[in-house]
PDB file of C-alpha atoms in Angstrom:
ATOM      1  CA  UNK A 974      69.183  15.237 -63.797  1.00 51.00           C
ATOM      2  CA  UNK A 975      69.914  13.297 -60.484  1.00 66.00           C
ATOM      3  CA  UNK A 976      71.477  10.511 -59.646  1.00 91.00           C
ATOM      4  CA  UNK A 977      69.782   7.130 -58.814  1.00 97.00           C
ATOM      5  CA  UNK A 978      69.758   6.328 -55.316  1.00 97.00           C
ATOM      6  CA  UNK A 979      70.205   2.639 -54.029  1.00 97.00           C
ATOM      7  CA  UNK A 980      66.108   2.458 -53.503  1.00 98.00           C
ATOM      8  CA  UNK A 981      65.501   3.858 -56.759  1.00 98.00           C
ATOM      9  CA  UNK A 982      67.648   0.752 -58.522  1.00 98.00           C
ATOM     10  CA  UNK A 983      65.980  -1.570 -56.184  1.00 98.00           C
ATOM     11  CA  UNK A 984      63.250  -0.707 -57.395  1.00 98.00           C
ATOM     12  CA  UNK A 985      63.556  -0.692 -60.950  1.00 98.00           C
ATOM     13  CA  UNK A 986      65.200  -4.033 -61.013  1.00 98.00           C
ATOM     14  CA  UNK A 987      61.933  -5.331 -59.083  1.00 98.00           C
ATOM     15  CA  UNK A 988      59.836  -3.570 -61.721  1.00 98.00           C
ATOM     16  CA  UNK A 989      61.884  -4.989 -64.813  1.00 98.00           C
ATOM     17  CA  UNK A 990      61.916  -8.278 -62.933  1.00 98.00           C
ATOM     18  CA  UNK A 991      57.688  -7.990 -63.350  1.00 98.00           C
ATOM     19  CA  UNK A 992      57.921  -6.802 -66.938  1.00 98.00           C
ATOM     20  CA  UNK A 993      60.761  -8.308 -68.805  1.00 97.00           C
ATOM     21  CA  UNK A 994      59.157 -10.928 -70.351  1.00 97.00           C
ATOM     22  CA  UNK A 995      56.427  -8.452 -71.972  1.00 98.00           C
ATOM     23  CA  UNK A 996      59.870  -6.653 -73.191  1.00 98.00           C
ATOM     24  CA  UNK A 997      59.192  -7.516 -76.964  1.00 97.00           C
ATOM     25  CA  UNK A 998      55.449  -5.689 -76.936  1.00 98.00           C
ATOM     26  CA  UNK A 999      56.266  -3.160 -74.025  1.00 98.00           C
ATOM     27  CA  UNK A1000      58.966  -1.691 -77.228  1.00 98.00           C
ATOM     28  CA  UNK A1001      56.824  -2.502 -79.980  1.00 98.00           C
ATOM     29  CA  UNK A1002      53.752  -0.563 -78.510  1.00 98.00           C
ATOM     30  CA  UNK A1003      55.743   2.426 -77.588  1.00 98.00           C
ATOM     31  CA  UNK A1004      57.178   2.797 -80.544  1.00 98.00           C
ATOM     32  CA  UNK A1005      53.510   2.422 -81.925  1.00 98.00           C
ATOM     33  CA  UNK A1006      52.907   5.155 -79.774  1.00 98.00           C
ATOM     34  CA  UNK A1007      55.324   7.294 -80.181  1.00 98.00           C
ATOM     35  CA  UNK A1008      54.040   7.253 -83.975  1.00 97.00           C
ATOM     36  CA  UNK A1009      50.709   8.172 -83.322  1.00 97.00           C
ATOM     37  CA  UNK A1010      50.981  10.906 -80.918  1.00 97.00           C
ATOM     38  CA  UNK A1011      54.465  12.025 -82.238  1.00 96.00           C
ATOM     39  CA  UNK A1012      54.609  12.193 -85.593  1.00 94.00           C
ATOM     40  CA  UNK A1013      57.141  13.715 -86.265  1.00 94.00           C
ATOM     41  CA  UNK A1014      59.559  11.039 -84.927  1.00 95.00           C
ATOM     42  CA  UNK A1015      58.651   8.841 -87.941  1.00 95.00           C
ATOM     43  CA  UNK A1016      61.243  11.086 -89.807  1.00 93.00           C
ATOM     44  CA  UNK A1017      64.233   8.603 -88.535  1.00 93.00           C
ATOM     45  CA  UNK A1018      62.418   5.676 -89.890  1.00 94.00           C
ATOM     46  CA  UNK A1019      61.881   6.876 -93.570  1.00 92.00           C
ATOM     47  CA  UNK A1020      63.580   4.066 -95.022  1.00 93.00           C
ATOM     48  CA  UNK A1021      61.169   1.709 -93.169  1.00 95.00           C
ATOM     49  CA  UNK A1022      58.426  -0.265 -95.993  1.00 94.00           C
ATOM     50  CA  UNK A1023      56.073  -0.150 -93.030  1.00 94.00           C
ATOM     51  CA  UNK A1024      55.433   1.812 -90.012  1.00 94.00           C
ATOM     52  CA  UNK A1025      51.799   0.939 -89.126  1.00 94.00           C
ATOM     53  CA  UNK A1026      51.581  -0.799 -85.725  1.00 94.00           C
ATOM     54  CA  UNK A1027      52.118  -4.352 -85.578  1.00 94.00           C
ATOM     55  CA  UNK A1028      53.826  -4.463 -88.722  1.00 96.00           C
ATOM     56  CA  UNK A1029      57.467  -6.273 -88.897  1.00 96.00           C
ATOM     57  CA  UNK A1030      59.970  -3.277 -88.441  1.00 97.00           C
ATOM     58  CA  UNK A1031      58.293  -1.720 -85.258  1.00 97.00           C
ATOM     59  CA  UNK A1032      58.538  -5.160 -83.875  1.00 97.00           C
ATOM     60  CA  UNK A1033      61.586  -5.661 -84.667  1.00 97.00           C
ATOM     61  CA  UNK A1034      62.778  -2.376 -83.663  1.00 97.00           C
ATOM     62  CA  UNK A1035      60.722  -2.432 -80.529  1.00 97.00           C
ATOM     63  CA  UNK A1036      62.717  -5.018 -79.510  1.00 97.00           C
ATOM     64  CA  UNK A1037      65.928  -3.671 -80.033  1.00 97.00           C
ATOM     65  CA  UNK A1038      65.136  -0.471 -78.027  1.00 97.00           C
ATOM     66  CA  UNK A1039      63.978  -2.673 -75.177  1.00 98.00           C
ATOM     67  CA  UNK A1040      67.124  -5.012 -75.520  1.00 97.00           C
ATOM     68  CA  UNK A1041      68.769  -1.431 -74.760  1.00 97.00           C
ATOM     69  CA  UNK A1042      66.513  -0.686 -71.702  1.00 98.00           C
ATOM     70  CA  UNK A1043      67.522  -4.337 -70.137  1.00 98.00           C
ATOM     71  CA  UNK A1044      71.090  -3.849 -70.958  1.00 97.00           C
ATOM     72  CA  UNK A1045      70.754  -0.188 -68.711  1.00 98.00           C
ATOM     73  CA  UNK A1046      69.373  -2.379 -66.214  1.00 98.00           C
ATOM     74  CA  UNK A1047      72.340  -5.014 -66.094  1.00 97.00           C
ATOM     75  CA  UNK A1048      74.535  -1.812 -65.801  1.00 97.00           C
ATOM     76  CA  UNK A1049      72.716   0.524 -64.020  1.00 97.00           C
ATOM     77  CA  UNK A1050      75.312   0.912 -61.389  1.00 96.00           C
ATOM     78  CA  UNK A1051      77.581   2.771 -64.248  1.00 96.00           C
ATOM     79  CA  UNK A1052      75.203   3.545 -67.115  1.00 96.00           C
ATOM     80  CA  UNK A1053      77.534   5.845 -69.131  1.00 95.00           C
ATOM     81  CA  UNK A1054      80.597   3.122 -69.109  1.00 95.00           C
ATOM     82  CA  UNK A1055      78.084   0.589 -69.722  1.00 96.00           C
ATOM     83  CA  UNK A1056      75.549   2.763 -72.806  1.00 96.00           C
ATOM     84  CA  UNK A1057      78.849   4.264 -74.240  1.00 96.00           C
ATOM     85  CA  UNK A1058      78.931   2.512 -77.415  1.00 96.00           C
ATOM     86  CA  UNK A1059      75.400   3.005 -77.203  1.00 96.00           C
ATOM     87  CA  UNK A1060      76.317   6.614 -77.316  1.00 95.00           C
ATOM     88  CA  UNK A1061      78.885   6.536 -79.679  1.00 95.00           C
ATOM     89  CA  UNK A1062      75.640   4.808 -82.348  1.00 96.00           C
ATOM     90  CA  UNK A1063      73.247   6.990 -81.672  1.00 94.00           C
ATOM     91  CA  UNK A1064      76.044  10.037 -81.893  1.00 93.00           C
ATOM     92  CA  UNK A1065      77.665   9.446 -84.900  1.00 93.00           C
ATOM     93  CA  UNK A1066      75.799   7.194 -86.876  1.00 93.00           C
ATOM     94  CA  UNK A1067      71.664   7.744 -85.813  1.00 93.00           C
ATOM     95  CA  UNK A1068      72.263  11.298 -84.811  1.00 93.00           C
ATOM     96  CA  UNK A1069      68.375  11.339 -83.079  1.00 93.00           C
ATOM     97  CA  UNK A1070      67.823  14.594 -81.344  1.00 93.00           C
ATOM     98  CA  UNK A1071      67.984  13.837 -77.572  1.00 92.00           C
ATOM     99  CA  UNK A1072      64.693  15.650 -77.181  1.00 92.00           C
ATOM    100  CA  UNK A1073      63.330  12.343 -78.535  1.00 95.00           C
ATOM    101  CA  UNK A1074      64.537  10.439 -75.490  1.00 96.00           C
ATOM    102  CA  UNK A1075      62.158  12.091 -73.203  1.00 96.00           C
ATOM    103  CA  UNK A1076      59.062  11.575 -75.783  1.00 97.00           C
ATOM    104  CA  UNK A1077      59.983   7.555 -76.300  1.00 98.00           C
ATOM    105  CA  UNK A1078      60.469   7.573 -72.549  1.00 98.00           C
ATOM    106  CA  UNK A1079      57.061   8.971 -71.807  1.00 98.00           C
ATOM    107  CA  UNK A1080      55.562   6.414 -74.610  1.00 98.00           C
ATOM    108  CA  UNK A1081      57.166   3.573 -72.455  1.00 98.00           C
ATOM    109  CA  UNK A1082      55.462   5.001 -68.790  1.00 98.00           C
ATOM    110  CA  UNK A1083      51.763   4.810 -70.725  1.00 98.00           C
ATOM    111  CA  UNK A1084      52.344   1.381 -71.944  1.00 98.00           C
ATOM    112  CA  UNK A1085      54.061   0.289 -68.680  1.00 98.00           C
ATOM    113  CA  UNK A1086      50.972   1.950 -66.643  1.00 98.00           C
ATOM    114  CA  UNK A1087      48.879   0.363 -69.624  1.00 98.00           C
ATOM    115  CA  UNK A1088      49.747  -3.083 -69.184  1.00 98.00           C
ATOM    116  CA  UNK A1089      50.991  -3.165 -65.288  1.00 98.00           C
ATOM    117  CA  UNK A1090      48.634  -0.608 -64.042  1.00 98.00           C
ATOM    118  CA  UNK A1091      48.451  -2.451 -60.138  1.00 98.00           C
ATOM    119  CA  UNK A1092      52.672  -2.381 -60.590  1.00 98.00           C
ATOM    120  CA  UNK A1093      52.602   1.605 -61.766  1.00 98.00           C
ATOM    121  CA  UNK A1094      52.371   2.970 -58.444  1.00 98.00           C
ATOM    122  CA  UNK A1095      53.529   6.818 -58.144  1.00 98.00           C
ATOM    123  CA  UNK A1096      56.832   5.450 -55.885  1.00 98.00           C
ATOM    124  CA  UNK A1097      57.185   3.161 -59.001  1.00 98.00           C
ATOM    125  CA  UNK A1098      56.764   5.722 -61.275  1.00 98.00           C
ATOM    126  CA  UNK A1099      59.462   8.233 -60.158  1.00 98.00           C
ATOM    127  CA  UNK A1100      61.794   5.779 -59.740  1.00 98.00           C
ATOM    128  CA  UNK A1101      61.350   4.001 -63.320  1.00 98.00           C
ATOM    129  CA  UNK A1102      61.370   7.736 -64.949  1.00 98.00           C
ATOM    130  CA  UNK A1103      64.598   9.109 -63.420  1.00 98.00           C
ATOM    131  CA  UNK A1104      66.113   5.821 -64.777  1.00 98.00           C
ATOM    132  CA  UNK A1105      65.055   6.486 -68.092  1.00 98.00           C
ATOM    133  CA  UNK A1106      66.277   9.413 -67.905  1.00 97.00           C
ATOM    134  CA  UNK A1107      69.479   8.841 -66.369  1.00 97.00           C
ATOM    135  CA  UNK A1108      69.425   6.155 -69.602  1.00 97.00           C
ATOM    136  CA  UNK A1109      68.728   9.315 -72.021  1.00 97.00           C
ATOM    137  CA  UNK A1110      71.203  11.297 -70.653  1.00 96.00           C
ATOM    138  CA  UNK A1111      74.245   8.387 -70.830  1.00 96.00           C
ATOM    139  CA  UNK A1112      73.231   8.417 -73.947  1.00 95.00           C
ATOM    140  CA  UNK A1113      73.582  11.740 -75.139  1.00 94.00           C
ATOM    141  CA  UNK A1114      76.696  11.529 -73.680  1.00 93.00           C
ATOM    142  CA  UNK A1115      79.038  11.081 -76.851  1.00 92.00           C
ATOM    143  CA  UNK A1116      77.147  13.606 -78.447  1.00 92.00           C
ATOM    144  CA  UNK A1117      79.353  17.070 -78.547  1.00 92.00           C
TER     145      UNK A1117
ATOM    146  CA  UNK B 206      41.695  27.412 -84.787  1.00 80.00           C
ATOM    147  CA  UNK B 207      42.185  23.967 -83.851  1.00 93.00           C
ATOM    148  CA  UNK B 208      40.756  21.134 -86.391  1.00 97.00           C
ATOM    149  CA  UNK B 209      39.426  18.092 -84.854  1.00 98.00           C
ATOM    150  CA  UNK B 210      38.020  14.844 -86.873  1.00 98.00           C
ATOM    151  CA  UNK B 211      35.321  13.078 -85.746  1.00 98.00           C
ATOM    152  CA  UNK B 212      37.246  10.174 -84.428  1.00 98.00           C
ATOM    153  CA  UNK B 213      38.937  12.760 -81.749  1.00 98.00           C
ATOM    154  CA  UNK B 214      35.904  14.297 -81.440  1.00 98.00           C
ATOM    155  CA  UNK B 215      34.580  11.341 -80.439  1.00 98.00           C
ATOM    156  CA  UNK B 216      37.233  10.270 -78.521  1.00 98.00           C
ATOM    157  CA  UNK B 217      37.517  13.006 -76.239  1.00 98.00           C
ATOM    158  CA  UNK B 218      33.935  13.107 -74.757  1.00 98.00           C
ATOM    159  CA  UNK B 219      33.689   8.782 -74.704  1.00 98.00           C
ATOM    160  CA  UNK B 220      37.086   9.633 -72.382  1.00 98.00           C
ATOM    161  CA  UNK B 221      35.480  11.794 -69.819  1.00 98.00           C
ATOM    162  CA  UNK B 222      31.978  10.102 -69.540  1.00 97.00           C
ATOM    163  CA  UNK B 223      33.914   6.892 -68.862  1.00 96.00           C
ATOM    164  CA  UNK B 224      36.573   7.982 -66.090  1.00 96.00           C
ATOM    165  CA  UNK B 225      35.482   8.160 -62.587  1.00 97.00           C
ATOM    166  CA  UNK B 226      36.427  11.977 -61.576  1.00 97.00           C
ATOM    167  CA  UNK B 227      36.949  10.986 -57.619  1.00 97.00           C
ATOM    168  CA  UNK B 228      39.524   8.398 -58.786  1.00 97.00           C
ATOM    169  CA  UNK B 229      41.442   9.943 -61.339  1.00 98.00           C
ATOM    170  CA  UNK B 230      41.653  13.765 -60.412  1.00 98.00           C
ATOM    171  CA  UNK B 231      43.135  13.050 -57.037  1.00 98.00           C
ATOM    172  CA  UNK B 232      45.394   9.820 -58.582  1.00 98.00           C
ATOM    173  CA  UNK B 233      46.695  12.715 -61.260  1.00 98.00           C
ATOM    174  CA  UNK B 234      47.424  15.490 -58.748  1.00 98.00           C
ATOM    175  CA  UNK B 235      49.134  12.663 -56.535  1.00 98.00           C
ATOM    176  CA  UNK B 236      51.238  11.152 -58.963  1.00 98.00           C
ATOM    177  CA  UNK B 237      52.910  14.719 -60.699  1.00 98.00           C
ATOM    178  CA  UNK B 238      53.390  15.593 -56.893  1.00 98.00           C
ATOM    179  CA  UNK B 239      55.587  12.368 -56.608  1.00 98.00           C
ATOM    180  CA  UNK B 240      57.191  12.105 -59.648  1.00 97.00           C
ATOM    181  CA  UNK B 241      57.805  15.519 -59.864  1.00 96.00           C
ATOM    182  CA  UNK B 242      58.107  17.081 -56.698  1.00 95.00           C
ATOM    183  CA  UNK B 243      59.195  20.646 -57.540  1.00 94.00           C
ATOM    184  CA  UNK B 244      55.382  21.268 -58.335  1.00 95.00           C
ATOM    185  CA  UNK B 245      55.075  21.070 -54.373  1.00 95.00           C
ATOM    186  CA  UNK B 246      56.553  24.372 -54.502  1.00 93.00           C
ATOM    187  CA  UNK B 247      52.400  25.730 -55.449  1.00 94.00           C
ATOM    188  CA  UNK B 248      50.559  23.713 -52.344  1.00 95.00           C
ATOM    189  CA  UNK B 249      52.300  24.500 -49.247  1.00 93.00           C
ATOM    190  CA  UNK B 250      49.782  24.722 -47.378  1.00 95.00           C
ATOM    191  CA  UNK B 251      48.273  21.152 -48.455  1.00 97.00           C
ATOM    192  CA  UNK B 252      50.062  20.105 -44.765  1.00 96.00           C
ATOM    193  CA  UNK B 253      51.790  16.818 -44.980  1.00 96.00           C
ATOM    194  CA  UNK B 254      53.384  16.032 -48.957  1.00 97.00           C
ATOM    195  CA  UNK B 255      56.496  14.351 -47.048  1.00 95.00           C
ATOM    196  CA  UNK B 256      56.393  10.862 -48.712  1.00 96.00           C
ATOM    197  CA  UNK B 257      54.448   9.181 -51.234  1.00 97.00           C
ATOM    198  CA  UNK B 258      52.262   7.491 -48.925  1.00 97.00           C
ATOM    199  CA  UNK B 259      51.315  10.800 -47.710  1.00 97.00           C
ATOM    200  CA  UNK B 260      51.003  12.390 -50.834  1.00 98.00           C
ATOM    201  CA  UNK B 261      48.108   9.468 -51.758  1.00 97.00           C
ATOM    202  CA  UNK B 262      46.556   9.751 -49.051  1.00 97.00           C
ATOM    203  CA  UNK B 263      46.190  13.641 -48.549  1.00 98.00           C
ATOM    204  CA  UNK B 264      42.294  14.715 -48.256  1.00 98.00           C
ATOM    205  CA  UNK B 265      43.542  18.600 -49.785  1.00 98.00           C
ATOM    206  CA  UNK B 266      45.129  16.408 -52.555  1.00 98.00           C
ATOM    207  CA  UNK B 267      42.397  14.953 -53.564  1.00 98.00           C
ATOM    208  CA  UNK B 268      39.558  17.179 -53.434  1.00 98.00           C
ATOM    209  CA  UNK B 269      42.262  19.514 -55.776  1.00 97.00           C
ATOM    210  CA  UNK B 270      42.794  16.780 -58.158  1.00 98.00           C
ATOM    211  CA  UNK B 271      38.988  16.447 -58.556  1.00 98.00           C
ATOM    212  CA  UNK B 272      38.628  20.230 -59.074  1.00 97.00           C
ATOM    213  CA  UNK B 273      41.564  20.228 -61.884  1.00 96.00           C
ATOM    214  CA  UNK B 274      40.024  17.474 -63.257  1.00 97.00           C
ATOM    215  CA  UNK B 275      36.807  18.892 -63.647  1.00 97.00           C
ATOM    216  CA  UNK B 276      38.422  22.215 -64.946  1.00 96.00           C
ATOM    217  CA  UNK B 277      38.940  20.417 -68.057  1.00 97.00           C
ATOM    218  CA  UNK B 278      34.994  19.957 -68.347  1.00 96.00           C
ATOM    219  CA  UNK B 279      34.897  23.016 -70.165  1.00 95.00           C
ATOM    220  CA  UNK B 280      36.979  22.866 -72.680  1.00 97.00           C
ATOM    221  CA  UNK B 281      35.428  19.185 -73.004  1.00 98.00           C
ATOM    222  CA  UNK B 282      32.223  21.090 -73.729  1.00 97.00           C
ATOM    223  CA  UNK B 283      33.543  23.687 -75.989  1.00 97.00           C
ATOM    224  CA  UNK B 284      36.357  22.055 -78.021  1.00 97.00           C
ATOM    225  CA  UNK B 285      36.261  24.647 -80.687  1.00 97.00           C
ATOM    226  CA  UNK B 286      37.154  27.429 -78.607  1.00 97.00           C
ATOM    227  CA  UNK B 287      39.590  26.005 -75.860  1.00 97.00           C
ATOM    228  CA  UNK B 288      41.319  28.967 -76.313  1.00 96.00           C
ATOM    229  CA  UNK B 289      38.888  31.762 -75.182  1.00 96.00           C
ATOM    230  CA  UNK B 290      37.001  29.224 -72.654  1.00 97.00           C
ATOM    231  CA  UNK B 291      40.439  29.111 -70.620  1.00 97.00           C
ATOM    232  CA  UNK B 292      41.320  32.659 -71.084  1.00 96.00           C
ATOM    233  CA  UNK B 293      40.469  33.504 -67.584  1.00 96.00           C
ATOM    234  CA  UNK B 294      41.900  30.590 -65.652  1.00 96.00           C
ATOM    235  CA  UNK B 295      45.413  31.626 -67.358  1.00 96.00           C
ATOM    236  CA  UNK B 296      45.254  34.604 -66.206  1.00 96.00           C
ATOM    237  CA  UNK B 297      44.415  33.134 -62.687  1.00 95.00           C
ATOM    238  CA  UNK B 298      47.200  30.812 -63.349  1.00 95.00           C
ATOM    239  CA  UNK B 299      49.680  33.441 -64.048  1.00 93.00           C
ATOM    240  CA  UNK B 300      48.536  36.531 -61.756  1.00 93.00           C
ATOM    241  CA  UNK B 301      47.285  35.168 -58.701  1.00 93.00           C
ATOM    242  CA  UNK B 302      48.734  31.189 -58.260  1.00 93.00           C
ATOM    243  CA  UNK B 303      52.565  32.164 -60.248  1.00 93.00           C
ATOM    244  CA  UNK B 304      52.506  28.651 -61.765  1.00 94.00           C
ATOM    245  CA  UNK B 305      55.330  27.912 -63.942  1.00 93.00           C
ATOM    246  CA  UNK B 306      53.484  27.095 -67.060  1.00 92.00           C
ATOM    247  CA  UNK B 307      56.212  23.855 -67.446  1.00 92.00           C
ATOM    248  CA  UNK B 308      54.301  22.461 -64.756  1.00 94.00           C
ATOM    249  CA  UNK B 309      51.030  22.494 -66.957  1.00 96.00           C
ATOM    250  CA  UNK B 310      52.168  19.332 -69.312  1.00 96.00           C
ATOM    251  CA  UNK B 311      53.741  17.551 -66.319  1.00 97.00           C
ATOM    252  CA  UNK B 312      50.053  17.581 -65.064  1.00 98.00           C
ATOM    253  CA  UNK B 313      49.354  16.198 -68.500  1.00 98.00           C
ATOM    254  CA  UNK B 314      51.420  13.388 -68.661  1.00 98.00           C
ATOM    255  CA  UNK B 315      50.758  12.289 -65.371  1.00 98.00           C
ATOM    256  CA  UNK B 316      46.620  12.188 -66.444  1.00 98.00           C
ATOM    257  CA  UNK B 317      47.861  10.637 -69.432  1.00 98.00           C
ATOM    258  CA  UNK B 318      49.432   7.956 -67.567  1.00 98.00           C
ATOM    259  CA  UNK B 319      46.807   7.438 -64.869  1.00 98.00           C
ATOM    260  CA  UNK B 320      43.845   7.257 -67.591  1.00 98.00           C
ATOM    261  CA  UNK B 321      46.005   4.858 -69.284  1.00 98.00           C
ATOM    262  CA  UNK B 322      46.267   2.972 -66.278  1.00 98.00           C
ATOM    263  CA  UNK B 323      42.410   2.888 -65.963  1.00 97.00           C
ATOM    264  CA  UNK B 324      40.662   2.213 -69.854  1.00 97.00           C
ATOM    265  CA  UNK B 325      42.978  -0.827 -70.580  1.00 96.00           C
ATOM    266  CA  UNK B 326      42.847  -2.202 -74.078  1.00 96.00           C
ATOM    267  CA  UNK B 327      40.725   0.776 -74.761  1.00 97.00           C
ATOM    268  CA  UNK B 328      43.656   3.306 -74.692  1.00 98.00           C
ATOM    269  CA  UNK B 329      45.062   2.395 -78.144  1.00 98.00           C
ATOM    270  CA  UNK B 330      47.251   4.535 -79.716  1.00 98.00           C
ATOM    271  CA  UNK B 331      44.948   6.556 -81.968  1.00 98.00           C
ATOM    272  CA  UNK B 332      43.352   7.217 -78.411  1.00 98.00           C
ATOM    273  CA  UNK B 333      46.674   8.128 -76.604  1.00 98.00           C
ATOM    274  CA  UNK B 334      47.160  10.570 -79.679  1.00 98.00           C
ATOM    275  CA  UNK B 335      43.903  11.978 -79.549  1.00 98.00           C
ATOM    276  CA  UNK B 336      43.841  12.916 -75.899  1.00 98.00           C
ATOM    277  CA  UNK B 337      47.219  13.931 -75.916  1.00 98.00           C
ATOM    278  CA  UNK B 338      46.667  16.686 -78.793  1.00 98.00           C
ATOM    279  CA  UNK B 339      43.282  17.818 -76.828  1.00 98.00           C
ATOM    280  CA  UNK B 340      45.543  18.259 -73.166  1.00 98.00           C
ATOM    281  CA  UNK B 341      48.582  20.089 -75.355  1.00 98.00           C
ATOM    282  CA  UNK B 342      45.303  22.560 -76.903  1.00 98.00           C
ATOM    283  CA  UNK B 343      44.276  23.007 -73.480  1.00 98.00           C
ATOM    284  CA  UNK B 344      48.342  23.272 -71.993  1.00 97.00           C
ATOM    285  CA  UNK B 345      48.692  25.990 -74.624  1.00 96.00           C
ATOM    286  CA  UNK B 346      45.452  28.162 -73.606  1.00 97.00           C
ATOM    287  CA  UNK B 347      46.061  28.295 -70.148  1.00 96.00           C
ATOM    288  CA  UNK B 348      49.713  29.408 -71.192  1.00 95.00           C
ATOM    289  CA  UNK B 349      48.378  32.134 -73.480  1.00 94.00           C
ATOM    290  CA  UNK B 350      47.880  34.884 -70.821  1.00 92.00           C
ATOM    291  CA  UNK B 351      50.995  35.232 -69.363  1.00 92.00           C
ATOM    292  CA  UNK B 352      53.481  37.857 -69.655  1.00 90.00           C
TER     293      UNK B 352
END
């Protein structure tokens, strides 16, 4: 949509500075989440044994996504050279509708405002979601 | 007609007798005007929206979040007929204010995110999904009357 300004990387690198280390249970609850409120998004993880919350794959999994977001952090400066093999996975081999971007994203803003609510500022806010989506949109890059 | 178990039941109403209406209507207003400041475009005569420190601290901001806020009062109280209770304020909402009904679940997920922000450990998932479907019920009613 736009393009990150120099304040708006600022401050997403101070924010992921905050919550990095919470990385492993900021993924695993929004993917929790995303579950409950958004059901239908279980229909890429079919070939899971479990998908209850806390169970081993959406930990696992949560993790993985949020390895993603902290790579787009360390290459936020050129997110689609940086996400394009990324792209190129979730393209050709995942093939998740990019519509599902913007509902994980929105999972990750309610945990994020869950756990860091004092950190979660509106200013915060805007800046953290146009990243995410400038994240969504690198990666839908590869896609047609 | 919308079917709602207990547990959202339930849910819903423990949500709005816990949340503090002053706080959270003008925090909700604030924060979609912030994040997503095209919805400016409906208060321009709010006066000063320039920044966000503005933004939070705008009296017309807040005394509007805490009506919007209590606009959902109703179809707290009447949860099996959202759809007739809001019939009215869509029209409003279409006719007279020309709100882009997009804006409605922006609105949402900003109250979403704010009420998150507030219950803590009490906004679980099942919660998050409960509330959610009850906003997206109410989203869609207001949207019903336009043409």
């Amino acid at each position: 949509m736009t393009s990150l300004t120099d304040k708006d990387k600022a401050t997403v690198k101070a924010l992921w500075a905050k919550i990095s280390k919470s990385a492993d249970v900021i993924g695993a609850d929004a993917l929790a989440r995303m579950f409950a409120v958004y059901p239908q998004t279980k229909t890429y993880f079919s070939h899971w044994p479990d998908m209850s919350p806390g169970s081993g794959p959406v930990k696992a999994h949560g993790k993985k996504v949020m390895g993603g977001v902290a790579d787009a952090v360390a290459c936020i400066d050129d997110l689609t050279g940086g996400l394009q093999a990324k792209s190129e996975l979730h393209a050709f081999k995942l093939r998740v509708d990019p519509a599902n971007f913007k509902t994980l994203s929105h999972c990750i803003n309610v945990v994020i405002s869950n756990m860091f609510p004092k950190d979660f500022t509106p200013e915060v806010h805007v800046a953290f979601d146009k990243f995410l989506a400038s994240v969504s949109l690198a990666l839908s890059d590869k896609y047609r | 007609m919308v079917e709602w178990t207990d547990f959202e039941r339930a849910t819903i109403q423990d949500i709005f007798s816990k949340i503090d209406y002053d706080i959270v209507g003008p925090a909700t207003l604030a924060r979609c005007l912030v994040v997503y400041p095209w919805c400016q475009r409906y208060f321009g005569n709010f006066g000063n929206l320039y920044n966000a420190a503005a933004i939070s601290s705008n009296p017309m901001v807040a005394k509007h979040g805490t009506i919007i806020l209590h606009g959902l009062d109703r179809a707290v109280k009447n949860m099996d007929d959202i759809k007739n209770t809001y019939a009215e304020l869509s029209v409003l909402h279409s006719e007279k204010l020309h709100v882009d009904p997009d804006n409605f679940k922006l609105l949402t997920d900003c109250l979403t995110i704010v009420v998150a922000g507030q219950m803590g450990k009490g906004f679980t998932g099942e919660v998050q999904a409960a509330f959610q479907k009850f906003l997206a019920v109410v989203v869609s009613s207001l949207g019903r009357q336009y043409h």
